[in-house]
Amino acid sequence: MEVAGWAAMNESGKVEPFILKRRENGVDDVTIKVQYCGMCHTDLHFMKNDWGITMYPVVPGHEVTGVVTEVGTNVSGFKVGDRVGVGCIVEACLDCDLCHRSEENYCDKLVLTYNGILSDGSVTYGGYSETLVVHSKFVARIPDSLPLDAAAPLLCAGITVFSPMKQHGMLQSGGSLGVVGLGGLGHIAVKFGKAFGLRVTVISTSPAKEKEARESLKADDFIVSTDQKQMQAKTRSLDYIIDTVPAKHSLGPLLDLLKVKGVLVLVAAPDQPIELPSFPLIFGRRTVSGSISGSMKVTQEMLDLCGEHNITCDIELVSTDGINEALARLARNDVRYRFVIDIGGDSN
Ligand code: NAP
Ligand code: ZN
């Protein structure tokens, strides 16, 4: 079928209207009328070919919410009219040890929601489009209590921070968490941290974000990362750090903030290698870990938890005419804290 969407044709960082082809709904598939799609910094990395792997035209978008319009005959978990979401992944082998252990986000046959190549040879196009056709395994249910617009970024930003928080024991109260970079991923990490009873410190390059971080996001502390005095005053104060900074930086000053045996989880994906000096690592017996998105099982767990505790993202809704302006603002760190595209046009 032909579907209207928005694609980047080159490295300009802009999209333009684009008609794409999607497969017809197969027996295992769910077809979704896209209502909302969040704008992740990963969209910019791919559009600008930061990692040298972009296949133009690229239709970004992996924070999708919408309504089911068709289900295949093998699909039992969804019906027409259901409120659903799709995140970063749309295919895995479903047959390896990792897939059997519900860790399909580490399957080596993983296919990303856009700029991926499916097993049938076709290129994936993401949620900056009016319709998605996805294997039902990679579709999540959105709890009724969550609005589809403010829930959309949970499908990437939310699960990307929730998954390592669960892995490293941050769902229990009492620990202290540092969140580096108060953007899309960072702001939801702060919200999760507070919901789980952690002491949350924001580590930011933007002093202007302090008031809102403390008052609205309820952060307990705020450190300006470029201020060496402030950084030194907090040496060995944190159990965990989640690093979301999408640009080249050194982990050294961040590792110094961790207690002995503390854990830094890197979820950001800068185009340049980050610096990892050995002294803060070895003298503090610290760990640096990485994490990509999350499994569908943990994604559903996170969404249900957000539904129960009313956790949503702080968003700026933009119309499809405003995508390029929003992308430019995202590139210059001017968003509080996630742009979401109103693809369905409900608010227009
Ligand atoms: P974002 O909304 O742009 O936020 C990034 C934040 O980093 C900014 O708000 C800013 O916070 C801080 N920052 C510091 N230096 C910066 C610089 N030179 N340029 C831009 N921001 C800077 O980005 P996001 O959507 O949260 O994504 C963050 C990173 O995570 C990206 O690299 C993205 O590709 C990656 N990601 C990874 C996964 C995964 O599965 N591992 C999933 C999603 C995204 P302050 O103003 O507070 O300093
Ligand atoms: Zn993302």
CSV table of N, CA, C and O in Angstrom, one decimal, residues 176 234-241 254-264 279-288:
chain,number,residue,atom,x,y,z
A,176,SER,N,21.1,6.6,44.9
A,176,SER,CA,21.2,7.9,44.3
A,176,SER,C,21.6,7.8,42.9
A,176,SER,O,22.5,7.1,42.5
A,234,LYS,N,30.8,17.2,44.5
A,234,LYS,CA,29.9,16.0,44.6
A,234,LYS,C,30.7,14.7,44.3
A,234,LYS,O,30.1,13.7,44.0
A,235,THR,N,32.0,14.7,44.5
A,235,THR,CA,32.8,13.5,44.3
A,235,THR,C,32.3,12.4,45.1
A,235,THR,O,31.9,12.6,46.3
A,236,ARG,N,32.2,11.2,44.5
A,236,ARG,CA,31.8,9.9,45.2
A,236,ARG,C,30.4,10.1,45.9
A,236,ARG,O,30.2,9.6,47.0
A,237,SER,N,29.5,10.7,45.3
A,237,SER,CA,28.2,10.9,45.9
A,237,SER,C,27.1,10.1,45.3
A,237,SER,O,26.0,10.0,45.9
A,238,LEU,N,27.3,9.4,44.1
A,238,LEU,CA,26.2,8.8,43.4
A,238,LEU,C,26.4,7.3,43.3
A,238,LEU,O,27.5,6.8,43.1
A,239,ASP,N,25.3,6.5,43.4
A,239,ASP,CA,25.3,5.1,43.1
A,239,ASP,C,25.3,4.7,41.6
A,239,ASP,O,26.0,3.8,41.2
A,240,TYR,N,24.5,5.5,40.9
A,240,TYR,CA,24.3,5.2,39.5
A,240,TYR,C,24.4,6.5,38.7
A,240,TYR,O,24.0,7.6,39.2
A,241,ILE,N,24.8,6.4,37.4
A,241,ILE,CA,24.7,7.5,36.5
A,241,ILE,C,24.1,7.0,35.2
A,241,ILE,O,24.5,5.9,34.7
A,254,LEU,N,32.6,12.4,35.1
A,254,LEU,CA,31.3,11.8,35.5
A,254,LEU,C,31.6,10.6,36.4
A,254,LEU,O,31.0,10.4,37.5
A,255,LEU,N,32.6,9.8,36.1
A,255,LEU,CA,33.0,8.6,36.9
A,255,LEU,C,33.4,9.0,38.3
A,255,LEU,O,33.1,8.4,39.3
A,256,ASP,N,34.1,10.2,38.4
A,256,ASP,CA,34.5,10.7,39.7
A,256,ASP,C,33.3,11.0,40.6
A,256,ASP,O,33.4,11.0,41.8
A,257,LEU,N,32.1,11.2,40.0
A,257,LEU,CA,30.9,11.5,40.9
A,257,LEU,C,30.3,10.2,41.5
A,257,LEU,O,29.5,10.3,42.4
A,258,LEU,N,30.8,9.0,41.0
A,258,LEU,CA,30.2,7.8,41.5
A,258,LEU,C,30.9,7.3,42.7
A,258,LEU,O,32.2,7.5,42.9
A,259,LYS,N,30.2,6.7,43.6
A,259,LYS,CA,30.8,6.0,44.8
A,259,LYS,C,31.7,4.9,44.3
A,259,LYS,O,31.6,4.5,43.1
A,260,VAL,N,32.4,4.3,45.2
A,260,VAL,CA,33.2,3.1,44.8
A,260,VAL,C,32.2,2.0,44.4
A,260,VAL,O,31.2,1.8,45.1
A,261,LYS,N,32.5,1.3,43.3
A,261,LYS,CA,31.6,0.3,42.8
A,261,LYS,C,30.3,0.8,42.1
A,261,LYS,O,29.4,0.1,41.8
A,262,GLY,N,30.3,2.1,41.9
A,262,GLY,CA,29.1,2.7,41.2
A,262,GLY,C,29.1,2.3,39.7
A,262,GLY,O,30.1,1.8,39.2
A,263,VAL,N,27.9,2.5,39.1
A,263,VAL,CA,27.7,2.1,37.7
A,263,VAL,C,27.3,3.2,36.9
A,263,VAL,O,26.4,4.0,37.3
A,264,LEU,N,28.0,3.4,35.8
A,264,LEU,CA,27.6,4.4,34.8
A,264,LEU,C,27.0,3.7,33.6
A,264,LEU,O,27.7,2.8,33.0
A,279,PHE,N,42.0,6.0,35.3
A,279,PHE,CA,42.2,6.2,36.8
A,279,PHE,C,40.8,6.2,37.5
A,279,PHE,O,40.6,5.5,38.5
A,280,PRO,N,39.8,7.0,37.1
A,280,PRO,CA,38.6,7.0,37.8
A,280,PRO,C,37.9,5.7,37.8
A,280,PRO,O,37.1,5.4,38.7
A,281,LEU,N,38.2,4.9,36.8
A,281,LEU,CA,37.6,3.6,36.7
A,281,LEU,C,38.2,2.6,37.7
A,281,LEU,O,37.6,2.0,38.5
A,282,ILE,N,39.6,2.6,37.7
A,282,ILE,CA,40.3,1.5,38.5
A,282,ILE,C,40.3,1.9,40.0
A,282,ILE,O,40.2,1.1,40.9
A,283,PHE,N,40.5,3.2,40.3
A,283,PHE,CA,40.6,3.6,41.7
A,283,PHE,C,39.2,3.6,42.4
A,283,PHE,O,39.1,3.6,43.6
A,284,GLY,N,38.1,3.5,41.6
A,284,GLY,CA,36.8,3.5,42.2
A,284,GLY,C,36.1,2.1,41.9
A,284,GLY,O,35.0,2.0,42.3
A,285,ARG,N,36.8,1.2,41.3
A,285,ARG,CA,36.2,-0.1,41.0
A,285,ARG,C,34.9,0.1,40.4
A,285,ARG,O,33.9,-0.6,40.7
A,286,ARG,N,34.8,1.0,39.4
A,286,ARG,CA,33.5,1.4,38.9
A,286,ARG,C,33.2,0.6,37.6
A,286,ARG,O,34.2,0.0,37.0
A,287,THR,N,32.0,0.6,37.2
A,287,THR,CA,31.6,-0.1,36.0
A,287,THR,C,31.0,0.9,35.0
A,287,THR,O,30.2,1.7,35.3
A,288,VAL,N,31.4,0.7,33.7
A,288,VAL,CA,30.7,1.4,32.6
A,288,VAL,C,29.9,0.4,31.8
A,288,VAL,O,30.5,-0.6,31.4
